[in-house]
CSV table of C-alpha atoms in Angstrom, one decimal:
chain,number,residue,atom,x,y,z
A,1,ILE,CA,53.4,-161.6,-115.1
A,2,LEU,CA,55.9,-161.8,-112.2
A,3,ALA,CA,54.9,-158.3,-111.0
A,4,ALA,CA,51.2,-159.2,-111.1
A,5,CYS,CA,51.8,-162.4,-109.2
A,6,ASN,CA,53.7,-160.5,-106.5
A,7,ALA,CA,50.9,-157.9,-106.2
A,8,VAL,CA,48.3,-160.6,-105.8
A,9,ALA,CA,50.4,-162.4,-103.2
A,10,PHE,CA,50.9,-159.1,-101.3
A,11,VAL,CA,47.2,-158.4,-101.2
A,12,LEU,CA,46.3,-161.9,-100.1
A,13,ASN,CA,48.9,-161.8,-97.3
A,14,PHE,CA,48.5,-158.2,-96.4
A,15,HIS,CA,47.2,-159.0,-92.8
A,16,LYS,CA,50.2,-161.2,-92.1
A,17,ILE,CA,52.7,-158.8,-93.5
A,18,ALA,CA,51.2,-155.9,-91.4
A,19,GLN,CA,51.3,-158.1,-88.3
A,20,TYR,CA,54.9,-158.9,-89.0
A,21,PHE,CA,55.9,-155.2,-89.2
A,22,ILE,CA,53.9,-154.4,-86.1
A,23,GLN,CA,55.8,-157.1,-84.3
A,24,LEU,CA,59.1,-155.5,-85.4
A,25,GLU,CA,57.9,-152.2,-84.1
A,26,ASN,CA,56.9,-153.6,-80.8
A,27,ASP,CA,60.2,-155.4,-80.5
A,28,ALA,CA,62.0,-152.1,-80.8
A,29,GLU,CA,63.2,-150.3,-77.6
A,30,PRO,CA,60.3,-148.2,-76.2
A,31,ALA,CA,60.9,-144.4,-75.9
A,32,ILE,CA,61.0,-143.0,-72.4
A,33,ASP,CA,59.4,-139.8,-71.5
A,34,TYR,CA,61.9,-138.1,-69.2
A,35,SER,CA,59.3,-135.6,-68.1
A,36,MET,CA,57.6,-138.3,-66.2
A,37,ASP,CA,58.6,-139.5,-62.8
A,38,TYR,CA,60.9,-142.4,-62.6
A,39,LYS,CA,58.3,-144.7,-61.1
A,40,ASP,CA,55.8,-143.8,-63.8
A,41,SER,CA,58.3,-144.5,-66.6
A,42,ILE,CA,59.0,-147.9,-65.1
A,43,VAL,CA,55.3,-148.8,-65.0
A,44,ILE,CA,54.9,-147.7,-68.6
A,45,THR,CA,57.9,-149.7,-69.7
A,46,GLU,CA,56.7,-152.9,-67.9
A,47,ASN,CA,53.3,-152.5,-69.6
A,48,GLN,CA,54.9,-152.2,-73.0
A,49,ILE,CA,57.1,-155.3,-72.3
A,50,ASN,CA,54.0,-157.3,-71.2
A,51,THR,CA,52.2,-156.2,-74.3
A,52,ASN,CA,55.1,-157.1,-76.6
A,53,MET,CA,55.3,-160.6,-75.0
A,54,GLU,CA,51.6,-161.2,-75.5
A,55,THR,CA,51.9,-160.1,-79.1
A,56,SER,CA,55.0,-162.2,-79.7
A,57,GLU,CA,53.3,-165.3,-78.2
A,58,GLU,CA,50.2,-164.7,-80.4
A,59,PHE,CA,52.5,-164.3,-83.4
A,60,GLN,CA,54.4,-167.5,-82.7
A,61,LYS,CA,51.1,-169.4,-82.5
A,62,ASN,CA,50.0,-168.0,-85.8
A,63,ARG,CA,53.4,-168.6,-87.3
A,64,GLU,CA,53.8,-172.3,-86.2
A,65,PRO,CA,51.3,-173.8,-88.7
A,66,GLN,CA,52.8,-171.8,-91.6
A,67,SER,CA,56.3,-173.0,-90.7
A,68,SER,CA,55.2,-176.6,-90.5
A,69,SER,CA,53.4,-176.2,-93.8
A,70,ASN,CA,56.5,-174.9,-95.4
A,71,LYS,CA,58.6,-177.8,-94.1
A,72,ILE,CA,56.1,-180.3,-95.6
A,73,MET,CA,56.1,-178.5,-98.9
A,74,ILE,CA,59.9,-178.5,-99.0
A,75,LYS,CA,60.0,-182.2,-98.1
A,76,ALA,CA,57.4,-182.9,-100.8
A,77,ILE,CA,59.5,-181.1,-103.4
A,78,ILE,CA,62.7,-183.0,-102.3
A,79,THR,CA,60.8,-186.3,-102.5
A,80,GLY,CA,59.6,-185.4,-106.0
A,81,VAL,CA,63.1,-184.5,-107.1
A,82,LEU,CA,64.4,-187.8,-105.6
A,83,ILE,CA,61.7,-189.7,-107.6
A,84,LEU,CA,62.9,-188.2,-110.8
A,85,ALA,CA,66.6,-188.7,-109.8
A,86,MET,CA,66.0,-192.4,-109.2
A,87,LEU,CA,64.9,-192.8,-112.8
A,88,ILE,CA,68.5,-192.4,-113.8
A,89,PRO,CA,69.5,-195.9,-112.5
A,90,SER,CA,66.5,-197.3,-114.3
A,91,LEU,CA,68.0,-196.0,-117.6
A,92,PHE,CA,71.2,-197.9,-116.9
A,93,VAL,CA,69.1,-201.0,-116.2
A,94,SER,CA,67.3,-200.5,-119.6
A,95,SER,CA,70.7,-200.3,-121.3
A,96,LEU,CA,71.8,-203.4,-119.5
A,97,VAL,CA,68.8,-205.3,-120.6
A,98,THR,CA,69.4,-204.2,-124.2
A,99,GLU,CA,73.0,-205.2,-124.0
A,100,ARG,CA,72.2,-208.7,-122.7
A,101,GLU,CA,69.5,-209.1,-125.4
A,102,GLN,CA,71.9,-208.1,-128.1
A,103,ARG,CA,74.4,-210.6,-126.7
A,104,GLN,CA,71.8,-213.3,-127.0
A,105,LYS,CA,71.1,-212.4,-130.6
A,106,GLU,CA,74.8,-212.5,-131.4
A,107,VAL,CA,75.0,-216.0,-129.9
A,108,VAL,CA,72.0,-217.1,-131.9
A,109,GLN,CA,73.4,-215.6,-135.1
A,110,GLU,CA,76.8,-217.3,-134.5
A,111,VAL,CA,75.2,-220.8,-133.9
A,112,SER,CA,72.7,-220.3,-136.7
A,113,SER,CA,75.4,-219.3,-139.2
A,114,LYS,CA,77.2,-222.6,-138.5
A,115,TRP,CA,74.0,-224.7,-138.6
A,116,ALA,CA,71.8,-223.0,-141.2
A,117,LEU,CA,70.0,-219.7,-141.4
A,118,ARG,CA,66.3,-219.1,-141.9
A,119,GLN,CA,65.1,-221.0,-144.9
A,120,THR,CA,62.8,-220.0,-147.8
A,121,ILE,CA,62.0,-222.7,-150.3
A,122,THR,CA,60.7,-222.1,-153.8
A,123,ALA,CA,58.6,-224.8,-155.5
A,124,PRO,CA,60.2,-226.5,-158.5
A,125,TYR,CA,59.9,-224.8,-161.9
A,126,LEU,CA,61.1,-225.4,-165.4
A,127,PHE,CA,63.6,-223.3,-167.3
A,128,ILE,CA,63.3,-223.7,-171.1
A,129,PRO,CA,65.5,-221.5,-173.4
A,130,TYR,CA,64.6,-220.6,-177.0
A,131,THR,CA,65.9,-218.3,-179.7
A,132,VAL,CA,64.3,-215.4,-181.5
A,133,ASN,CA,65.5,-213.5,-184.5
A,134,GLN,CA,66.4,-209.8,-184.1
A,135,THR,CA,67.8,-207.3,-186.6
A,136,GLY,CA,71.1,-205.8,-185.5
A,137,GLU,CA,72.4,-202.3,-186.1
A,138,ASP,CA,74.1,-203.4,-189.3
A,139,GLY,CA,70.8,-204.7,-190.7
A,140,LYS,CA,71.7,-208.4,-190.3
A,141,VAL,CA,69.4,-210.8,-188.5
A,142,ILE,CA,70.9,-212.4,-185.4
A,143,LYS,CA,69.6,-215.0,-183.1
A,144,VAL,CA,69.1,-214.0,-179.4
A,145,GLN,CA,68.4,-216.4,-176.6
A,146,GLU,CA,65.4,-216.0,-174.4
A,147,HIS,CA,63.8,-218.3,-172.0
A,148,LEU,CA,60.4,-219.5,-170.6
A,149,LEU,CA,59.6,-220.2,-167.0
A,150,LEU,CA,57.0,-223.0,-166.5
A,151,LEU,CA,55.4,-223.3,-163.0
A,152,PRO,CA,53.7,-226.4,-161.8
A,153,GLU,CA,50.0,-226.7,-162.7
A,154,ASN,CA,49.3,-228.5,-159.4
A,155,LEU,CA,51.5,-228.7,-156.3
A,156,SER,CA,51.1,-230.5,-153.0
A,157,VAL,CA,53.6,-230.1,-150.2
A,158,GLU,CA,53.6,-232.2,-147.0
A,159,GLY,CA,56.1,-231.3,-144.3
A,160,ASN,CA,57.2,-231.9,-140.8
A,161,ILE,CA,59.4,-229.7,-138.6
A,162,THR,CA,61.4,-231.1,-135.7
A,163,PRO,CA,62.6,-228.4,-133.4
A,164,GLU,CA,66.0,-228.6,-131.5
A,165,GLU,CA,67.2,-226.5,-128.7
A,166,ARG,CA,70.9,-226.1,-128.5
A,167,PRO,CA,72.5,-224.6,-125.3
A,168,ARG,CA,75.3,-222.2,-125.8
A,169,SER,CA,76.8,-220.7,-122.6
A,170,ILE,CA,73.7,-219.5,-120.7
A,171,TYR,CA,71.6,-219.1,-123.8
A,172,LYS,CA,69.4,-221.5,-125.8
A,173,VAL,CA,69.3,-221.4,-129.6
A,174,LEU,CA,66.2,-222.7,-131.3
A,175,LEU,CA,67.0,-224.8,-134.5
A,176,TYR,CA,65.0,-227.2,-136.5
A,177,LYS,CA,65.2,-230.0,-139.0
A,178,SER,CA,62.5,-230.4,-141.7
A,179,SER,CA,61.3,-233.1,-144.0
A,180,THR,CA,59.0,-232.2,-146.9
A,181,THR,CA,57.7,-234.0,-149.9
A,182,SER,CA,56.6,-232.0,-153.0
A,183,LYS,CA,54.3,-233.6,-155.5
A,184,GLY,CA,52.6,-232.2,-158.6
A,185,ASN,CA,52.7,-231.9,-162.4
A,186,PHE,CA,53.7,-229.5,-165.1
A,187,LEU,CA,51.6,-228.9,-168.2
A,188,LEU,CA,54.1,-228.3,-170.9
A,189,GLN,CA,52.4,-225.5,-172.8
A,190,ILE,CA,54.2,-223.2,-175.3
A,191,PRO,CA,52.9,-219.7,-176.1
A,192,LYS,CA,51.6,-219.3,-179.6
A,193,ASP,CA,54.0,-216.6,-180.5
A,194,ILE,CA,57.0,-218.9,-179.9
A,195,ASP,CA,58.0,-221.3,-182.7
A,196,THR,CA,58.5,-224.8,-181.2
A,197,ALA,CA,61.4,-225.2,-183.6
A,198,SER,CA,63.2,-222.5,-181.7
A,199,LEU,CA,63.0,-224.3,-178.4
A,200,GLN,CA,66.3,-225.5,-177.0
A,201,LEU,CA,64.9,-228.4,-175.1
A,202,SER,CA,68.4,-230.0,-174.7
A,203,GLU,CA,69.3,-227.1,-172.4
A,204,ALA,CA,66.1,-227.2,-170.3
A,205,ARG,CA,66.6,-227.4,-166.5
A,206,ILE,CA,64.5,-228.1,-163.4
A,207,CYS,CA,65.1,-225.5,-160.7
A,208,MET,CA,64.2,-224.7,-157.1
A,209,GLY,CA,65.2,-222.0,-154.6
A,210,ILE,CA,66.7,-222.4,-151.2
A,211,THR,CA,68.2,-219.7,-148.9
A,212,ASP,CA,71.1,-221.5,-147.2
A,213,PHE,CA,72.9,-224.5,-148.8
A,214,LYS,CA,74.4,-225.5,-145.4
A,215,GLY,CA,70.9,-226.6,-144.5
A,216,ILE,CA,70.8,-229.4,-147.1
A,217,GLU,CA,71.1,-232.7,-145.2
A,218,GLU,CA,70.8,-235.2,-148.0
A,219,LYS,CA,71.3,-235.2,-151.8
A,220,ILE,CA,68.2,-233.7,-153.4
A,221,ILE,CA,66.8,-236.0,-156.1
A,222,ILE,CA,63.6,-235.1,-158.1
A,223,ASN,CA,61.7,-237.7,-160.1
A,224,LEU,CA,60.4,-235.9,-163.2
A,225,ASN,CA,58.4,-237.7,-165.9
A,226,GLY,CA,59.7,-241.1,-164.6
A,227,SER,CA,63.4,-240.1,-164.5
A,228,ASN,CA,65.5,-239.2,-161.5
A,229,TYR,CA,67.6,-236.0,-161.5
A,230,GLY,CA,70.1,-234.9,-158.9
A,231,LEU,CA,70.0,-231.2,-158.2
A,232,GLY,CA,73.2,-229.2,-157.9
A,233,ALA,CA,74.0,-225.7,-156.8
A,234,GLY,CA,73.5,-222.9,-159.4
A,235,LEU,CA,70.6,-221.4,-161.3
A,236,PRO,CA,70.3,-220.5,-165.0
A,237,THR,CA,68.5,-217.3,-164.1
A,238,ASP,CA,68.1,-215.2,-161.0
A,239,GLU,CA,64.7,-213.8,-161.9
A,240,ILE,CA,63.0,-215.8,-159.2
A,241,ASP,CA,65.8,-216.9,-156.8
A,242,ALA,CA,69.2,-215.5,-156.1
A,243,THR,CA,70.4,-218.9,-154.7
A,244,GLY,CA,69.1,-222.3,-155.5
A,245,LEU,CA,69.6,-225.7,-157.2
A,246,SER,CA,69.0,-227.0,-160.7
A,247,ALA,CA,69.6,-229.9,-163.0
A,248,PRO,CA,69.4,-230.5,-166.7
A,249,ILE,CA,66.4,-232.6,-167.8
A,250,ASN,CA,65.4,-234.6,-170.9
A,251,LEU,CA,62.5,-233.1,-172.8
A,252,SER,CA,61.4,-233.6,-176.4
A,253,LEU,CA,58.9,-232.0,-178.7
A,254,ALA,CA,56.7,-235.1,-178.0
A,255,ASP,CA,56.2,-233.9,-174.4
A,256,ILE,CA,54.7,-230.5,-175.5
A,257,GLY,CA,51.0,-230.3,-174.4
A,258,LYS,CA,51.4,-233.3,-172.0
A,259,SER,CA,51.3,-233.4,-168.2
A,260,ILE,CA,54.7,-234.1,-166.6
A,261,ALA,CA,54.5,-235.4,-163.0
A,262,PHE,CA,57.2,-234.9,-160.4
A,263,ASN,CA,58.0,-236.0,-156.9
A,264,MET,CA,60.7,-234.4,-154.7
A,265,PRO,CA,61.6,-235.3,-151.1
A,266,LEU,CA,63.6,-232.7,-149.3
A,267,LYS,CA,65.4,-232.7,-146.0
A,268,ILE,CA,66.8,-229.4,-144.8
A,269,LYS,CA,67.7,-227.8,-141.5
A,270,GLY,CA,67.5,-224.2,-140.5
A,271,SER,CA,67.0,-221.8,-137.5
A,272,GLU,CA,63.7,-220.4,-136.2
A,273,GLN,CA,61.9,-219.8,-139.5
A,274,LEU,CA,60.7,-221.9,-142.5
A,275,HIS,CA,59.0,-220.2,-145.4
A,276,PHE,CA,57.6,-221.4,-148.8
A,277,VAL,CA,56.8,-219.6,-152.0
A,278,PRO,CA,53.7,-220.8,-153.8
A,279,LEU,CA,54.8,-220.8,-157.4
A,280,ALA,CA,52.1,-223.0,-158.9
A,281,GLY,CA,48.7,-222.7,-160.5
A,282,ASN,CA,46.9,-224.6,-157.7
A,283,SER,CA,48.8,-225.6,-154.5
A,284,SER,CA,48.3,-226.8,-151.0
A,285,PHE,CA,50.8,-226.9,-148.1
A,286,ASN,CA,50.4,-229.0,-145.0
A,287,ILE,CA,52.9,-228.4,-142.2
A,288,ASN,CA,53.0,-230.0,-138.7
A,289,SER,CA,55.4,-229.9,-135.8
A,290,THR,CA,55.8,-230.8,-132.2
A,291,TRP,CA,56.6,-227.1,-131.4
A,292,ASN,CA,53.7,-225.6,-129.4
A,293,SER,CA,54.6,-221.9,-129.9
A,294,PRO,CA,54.4,-221.1,-133.6
A,295,SER,CA,54.0,-217.7,-135.2
A,296,PHE,CA,52.3,-218.0,-138.6
A,297,ASP,CA,53.7,-215.1,-140.6
A,298,GLY,CA,54.5,-214.0,-144.1
A,299,ASN,CA,52.1,-212.9,-146.8
A,300,VAL,CA,49.3,-215.3,-146.1
A,301,LEU,CA,48.0,-216.9,-142.9
A,302,PRO,CA,47.0,-220.5,-142.9
A,303,GLY,CA,43.4,-221.3,-143.8
A,304,GLU,CA,43.2,-224.0,-141.2
A,305,ARG,CA,45.4,-224.4,-138.1
A,306,THR,CA,45.5,-226.3,-134.8
A,307,VAL,CA,47.8,-225.4,-132.0
A,308,THR,CA,48.0,-227.6,-128.8
A,309,ASP,CA,50.5,-228.3,-126.1
A,310,SER,CA,51.8,-231.2,-128.2
A,311,GLY,CA,52.4,-229.1,-131.3
A,312,PHE,CA,50.7,-227.6,-134.3
A,313,THR,CA,49.3,-228.3,-137.8
A,314,ALA,CA,48.6,-225.7,-140.4
A,315,GLN,CA,47.3,-225.7,-144.0
A,316,TRP,CA,47.6,-223.2,-146.8
A,317,THR,CA,45.8,-223.4,-150.1
A,318,PHE,CA,46.2,-221.3,-153.3
A,319,SER,CA,44.6,-221.2,-156.7
A,320,LYS,CA,45.2,-219.4,-160.0
A,321,ALA,CA,42.9,-216.7,-158.8
A,322,ASN,CA,45.1,-215.9,-155.7
A,323,LEU,CA,48.2,-215.1,-157.7
A,324,PRO,CA,48.9,-212.3,-160.2
A,325,PHE,CA,50.8,-214.6,-162.6
A,326,GLY,CA,50.1,-217.6,-164.7
A,327,THR,CA,52.0,-220.9,-165.0
A,328,VAL,CA,53.8,-219.9,-168.3
A,329,LEU,CA,56.1,-216.8,-168.0
A,330,LYS,CA,58.5,-215.2,-170.3
A,331,ASP,CA,59.9,-213.3,-167.3
A,332,PHE,CA,59.2,-213.0,-163.6
A,333,LYS,CA,58.6,-209.4,-162.6
A,334,PHE,CA,57.4,-210.1,-159.1
A,335,GLY,CA,59.4,-210.2,-155.8
A,336,LYS,CA,59.0,-213.6,-154.3
A,337,GLU,CA,59.2,-212.0,-150.8
A,338,ASN,CA,55.7,-210.6,-151.5
A,339,PHE,CA,54.3,-214.2,-151.7
A,340,ALA,CA,56.3,-216.1,-149.1
A,341,PHE,CA,54.5,-217.5,-146.1
A,342,GLY,CA,55.3,-220.0,-143.4
A,343,VAL,CA,56.0,-220.4,-139.7
A,344,THR,CA,58.4,-218.9,-137.2
A,345,MET,CA,59.0,-220.9,-134.0
A,346,VAL,CA,58.9,-218.4,-131.2
A,347,GLN,CA,60.8,-218.8,-127.9
A,348,PRO,CA,57.9,-218.7,-125.3
A,349,ALA,CA,60.2,-217.5,-122.5
A,350,ASP,CA,61.5,-214.2,-123.8
A,351,GLN,CA,62.8,-212.9,-120.5
A,352,TYR,CA,64.5,-209.8,-122.0
A,353,ALA,CA,61.3,-208.5,-123.5
A,354,LYS,CA,59.4,-209.0,-120.2
A,355,THR,CA,62.1,-207.5,-118.2
A,356,MET,CA,62.2,-204.4,-120.4
A,357,ARG,CA,58.4,-204.1,-120.0
A,358,SER,CA,58.7,-204.2,-116.3
A,359,VAL,CA,61.5,-201.6,-116.3
A,360,LYS,CA,59.0,-199.2,-118.0
A,361,TYR,CA,57.0,-199.3,-114.8
A,362,ALA,CA,59.9,-198.1,-112.7
A,363,ILE,CA,58.4,-194.6,-112.2
A,364,LEU,CA,55.3,-196.3,-110.8
A,365,PHE,CA,57.3,-198.5,-108.4
A,366,ILE,CA,59.5,-195.6,-107.2
A,367,GLY,CA,56.8,-193.0,-107.1
A,368,LEU,CA,54.2,-195.0,-105.1
A,369,THR,CA,56.8,-196.3,-102.7
A,370,PHE,CA,58.2,-192.9,-102.0
A,371,CYS,CA,54.7,-191.5,-101.6
A,372,LEU,CA,53.9,-194.2,-99.1
A,373,PHE,CA,56.9,-193.4,-97.0
A,374,PHE,CA,56.1,-189.7,-97.2
A,375,ILE,CA,52.5,-190.2,-96.0
A,376,ILE,CA,53.4,-192.6,-93.2
A,377,GLU,CA,56.3,-190.4,-91.9
A,378,LEU,CA,53.8,-187.6,-91.6
A,379,MET,CA,51.4,-189.7,-89.7
A,380,GLN,CA,54.1,-191.3,-87.5
A,381,LYS,CA,56.0,-188.1,-87.0
A,382,LYS,CA,59.2,-189.8,-87.8
A,383,PRO,CA,60.9,-188.0,-90.7
A,384,PHE,CA,62.5,-190.1,-93.4
A,385,HIS,CA,65.9,-188.7,-94.4
A,386,PRO,CA,66.5,-188.1,-98.2
A,387,VAL,CA,69.4,-190.6,-98.0
A,388,GLN,CA,67.0,-193.2,-96.8
A,389,TYR,CA,64.7,-192.4,-99.7
A,390,VAL,CA,67.7,-193.0,-102.0
A,391,LEU,CA,68.5,-196.3,-100.4
A,392,VAL,CA,64.9,-197.5,-100.9
A,393,GLY,CA,65.0,-196.3,-104.5
A,394,LEU,CA,68.2,-198.3,-105.1
A,395,ALA,CA,66.6,-201.4,-103.6
A,396,ILE,CA,63.8,-201.0,-106.1
A,397,THR,CA,66.3,-200.6,-108.9
A,398,ILE,CA,68.3,-203.7,-107.9
A,399,PHE,CA,65.0,-205.6,-108.3
A,400,TYR,CA,65.4,-205.3,-112.0
A,401,THR,CA,69.0,-206.5,-112.1
A,402,LEU,CA,68.0,-209.5,-109.9
A,403,LEU,CA,65.1,-210.2,-112.3
A,404,LEU,CA,67.4,-210.0,-115.4
A,405,SER,CA,70.2,-212.1,-114.0
A,406,ILE,CA,68.0,-214.8,-112.5
A,407,SER,CA,65.7,-215.1,-115.5
A,408,GLU,CA,68.7,-216.0,-117.7
A,409,PHE,CA,68.9,-219.3,-115.7
A,410,ILE,CA,65.3,-220.2,-114.7
A,411,LEU,CA,61.8,-219.4,-115.9
A,412,PHE,CA,60.8,-215.8,-115.9
A,413,ASN,CA,57.8,-216.2,-113.6
A,414,ILE,CA,59.9,-217.9,-110.9
A,415,ALA,CA,62.6,-215.3,-111.3
A,416,TYR,CA,60.1,-212.6,-110.9
A,417,LEU,CA,58.7,-214.2,-107.7
A,418,ILE,CA,62.2,-214.5,-106.2
A,419,SER,CA,63.2,-211.0,-107.0
A,420,ALA,CA,60.0,-209.4,-105.8
A,421,PHE,CA,60.0,-211.4,-102.6
A,422,ALA,CA,63.6,-210.3,-101.8
A,423,THR,CA,62.8,-206.7,-102.6
A,424,VAL,CA,59.6,-206.6,-100.5
A,425,MET,CA,61.3,-208.2,-97.5
A,426,LEU,CA,64.3,-205.8,-97.7
A,427,ILE,CA,62.1,-202.7,-97.8
A,428,THR,CA,59.7,-204.1,-95.1
A,429,PHE,CA,62.5,-204.8,-92.6
A,430,TYR,CA,64.0,-201.4,-93.4
A,431,ALA,CA,60.6,-199.7,-92.6
A,432,LYS,CA,60.4,-201.7,-89.4
A,433,SER,CA,63.8,-200.6,-88.2
A,434,HIS,CA,62.9,-196.9,-88.9
A,435,PHE,CA,59.3,-196.7,-87.7
A,436,LYS,CA,59.7,-199.3,-84.9
A,437,SER,CA,56.3,-200.8,-85.7
A,438,TRP,CA,55.5,-204.2,-87.2
A,439,LYS,CA,52.0,-202.8,-88.1
A,440,VAL,CA,53.6,-200.1,-90.3
A,441,ALA,CA,56.0,-202.7,-91.7
A,442,MET,CA,53.1,-205.0,-92.7
A,443,VAL,CA,51.4,-202.1,-94.4
A,444,PHE,CA,54.5,-201.7,-96.6
A,445,ALA,CA,54.7,-205.4,-97.2
A,446,GLY,CA,51.0,-205.6,-98.3
A,447,ILE,CA,51.1,-202.6,-100.5
A,448,LEU,CA,54.4,-203.5,-102.2
A,449,SER,CA,53.2,-207.1,-102.7
A,450,GLY,CA,50.1,-205.9,-104.3
A,451,LEU,CA,52.0,-203.5,-106.5
A,452,TYR,CA,54.4,-206.2,-107.7
A,453,SER,CA,51.5,-208.5,-108.4
A,454,PHE,CA,49.8,-205.9,-110.4
A,455,ILE,CA,52.9,-205.2,-112.5
A,456,PHE,CA,53.3,-208.9,-113.1
A,457,VAL,CA,49.8,-209.1,-114.5
A,458,LEU,CA,50.5,-206.2,-116.8
A,459,ILE,CA,53.6,-207.6,-118.3
A,460,SER,CA,51.9,-211.0,-118.8
A,461,LEU,CA,49.0,-209.5,-120.8
A,462,GLU,CA,49.3,-208.5,-124.4
A,463,ASP,CA,46.2,-207.0,-126.0
A,464,THR,CA,44.4,-205.8,-122.7
A,465,ALA,CA,47.5,-204.5,-120.9
A,466,LEU,CA,46.6,-200.9,-121.5
A,467,LEU,CA,43.0,-201.3,-120.3
A,468,VAL,CA,43.9,-203.3,-117.2
A,469,GLY,CA,46.8,-200.9,-116.5
A,470,SER,CA,44.6,-197.8,-116.7
A,471,ILE,CA,42.0,-199.2,-114.5
A,472,GLY,CA,44.6,-200.4,-112.0
A,473,LEU,CA,46.3,-197.0,-111.8
A,474,PHE,CA,42.9,-195.3,-111.3
A,475,VAL,CA,42.2,-197.7,-108.3
A,476,VAL,CA,45.7,-197.0,-106.9
A,477,LEU,CA,45.2,-193.3,-107.1
A,478,ALA,CA,41.7,-193.6,-105.5
A,479,ILE,CA,43.3,-195.6,-102.6
A,480,VAL,CA,46.0,-193.0,-102.1
A,481,MET,CA,43.5,-190.2,-102.0
A,482,TYR,CA,41.3,-192.1,-99.6
A,483,VAL,CA,44.2,-192.8,-97.2
A,484,SER,CA,45.5,-189.3,-97.2
A,485,ARG,CA,42.1,-187.5,-96.9
A,486,LYS,CA,42.5,-186.9,-93.2
A,487,ILE,CA,46.1,-185.7,-93.2
A,488,ASN,CA,46.5,-182.2,-92.0
A,489,TRP,CA,49.0,-180.9,-94.5
A,490,TYR,CA,49.3,-177.5,-92.7
A,491,ASN,CA,49.8,-178.8,-89.2
A,492,PRO,CA,51.2,-182.4,-89.2
A,493,SER,CA,51.2,-182.4,-85.4
A,494,LEU,CA,47.5,-182.9,-85.5
A,495,ASN,CA,47.7,-186.1,-87.6
A,496,ASN,CA,47.0,-189.6,-86.1
A,497,THR,CA,50.0,-191.5,-84.9
A,498,GLN,CA,48.9,-194.7,-86.6
A,499,PRO,CA,48.3,-195.1,-90.3
A,500,GLU,CA,44.7,-195.9,-91.2
A,501,ALA,CA,44.2,-199.4,-92.6
A,502,VAL,CA,43.4,-199.4,-96.3
């Protein structure tokens, strides 16, 4: 392949190569015919010298565009290499953003662990043990204890979430306090295959699940069938919840087949997220808060929701047809995580995510800025040294560190405006000092301002960022092609001395 390429290049440049060797031959010392007279030999030598000079001048004229073209090509290659080299500092900036974001998560985790973690609340359910007869290995009949899990027939939960922002160093940790009231009823039904005489109603318990005990603000008391019971830590079984509260209750055979009402107020605190598990035949959950940036997540989204600047309200409803289990269970073979739902209160000013998104456009910033300098230096005939390219690239890189550091103290939008303004002014004045023209400097200021505005729009968008970004890049490329259409890449000395207005 290399040999074929060399052959093609030789054929295409045959005329220039031949002219080059002819020039070498003409430059050689002419042979003198000593048979001639001295005067005749001098005339011949002068003619040959004149011919050589004319040929040399013609060769230099033909060679000058080629030399200038080679210089442009070499400078373009150097500029491209510098663009790639300047991506290395952007990688360090990305690592810095990740480090600061990880530090924030550590602070949030530290404060949350002392306050309360994310909470998942399970609706109240009844634990009723009973005995069954089994035949042992020795043939004797022994009694083995089993249990029933009775879920509420109907459940209604009303809740309010009060957010709290706690400052820690330069970070803010989002916490909350919640107040809920659960109302409903149990229908005390016993499966036909269980003898009511085997029920151990004296050991029945009312249970509920909660993730973090530190979040309990007040003693939890449930009113069941007209009696109050104080719940304590510990569960008789871990089929539904690994951690939770329970209390022994008074049941009798006379309660079988009856509806048992309950009412349970609950005040707990946590951090960022509050989830519920709808363990009931028919249930409804109504949650409201003054937080205006909720993220409804989990297994089910709310059927109705309203989000305004003053807060949000959300409602979830379930029926027996929505859940793959009934209200009377001998065992619970389902993971409650598959049914949990709720709300996560999102921090609206996530400066680290936005900064990281802006760093991803570093190649666009550096590439377009370097291309702009390269084009204008050709038109102005004032070469820009590679060291100067590096300085401009470092100025663009420092923009991200400014953005990251300032956004940790003030709103991201204001931090972006300050950082972009400082960077644009720095590069503009640097261009003015090199090209000695305010007109050229204003071209840099306008184009860089438009570029930073375009990137700000992209990092502010979510779903349409790809579409807007693709269209914007196409427009930028079209503008670059339009501006550079009249540049003589082979002979830059013929270019205009002033850049054409875009």
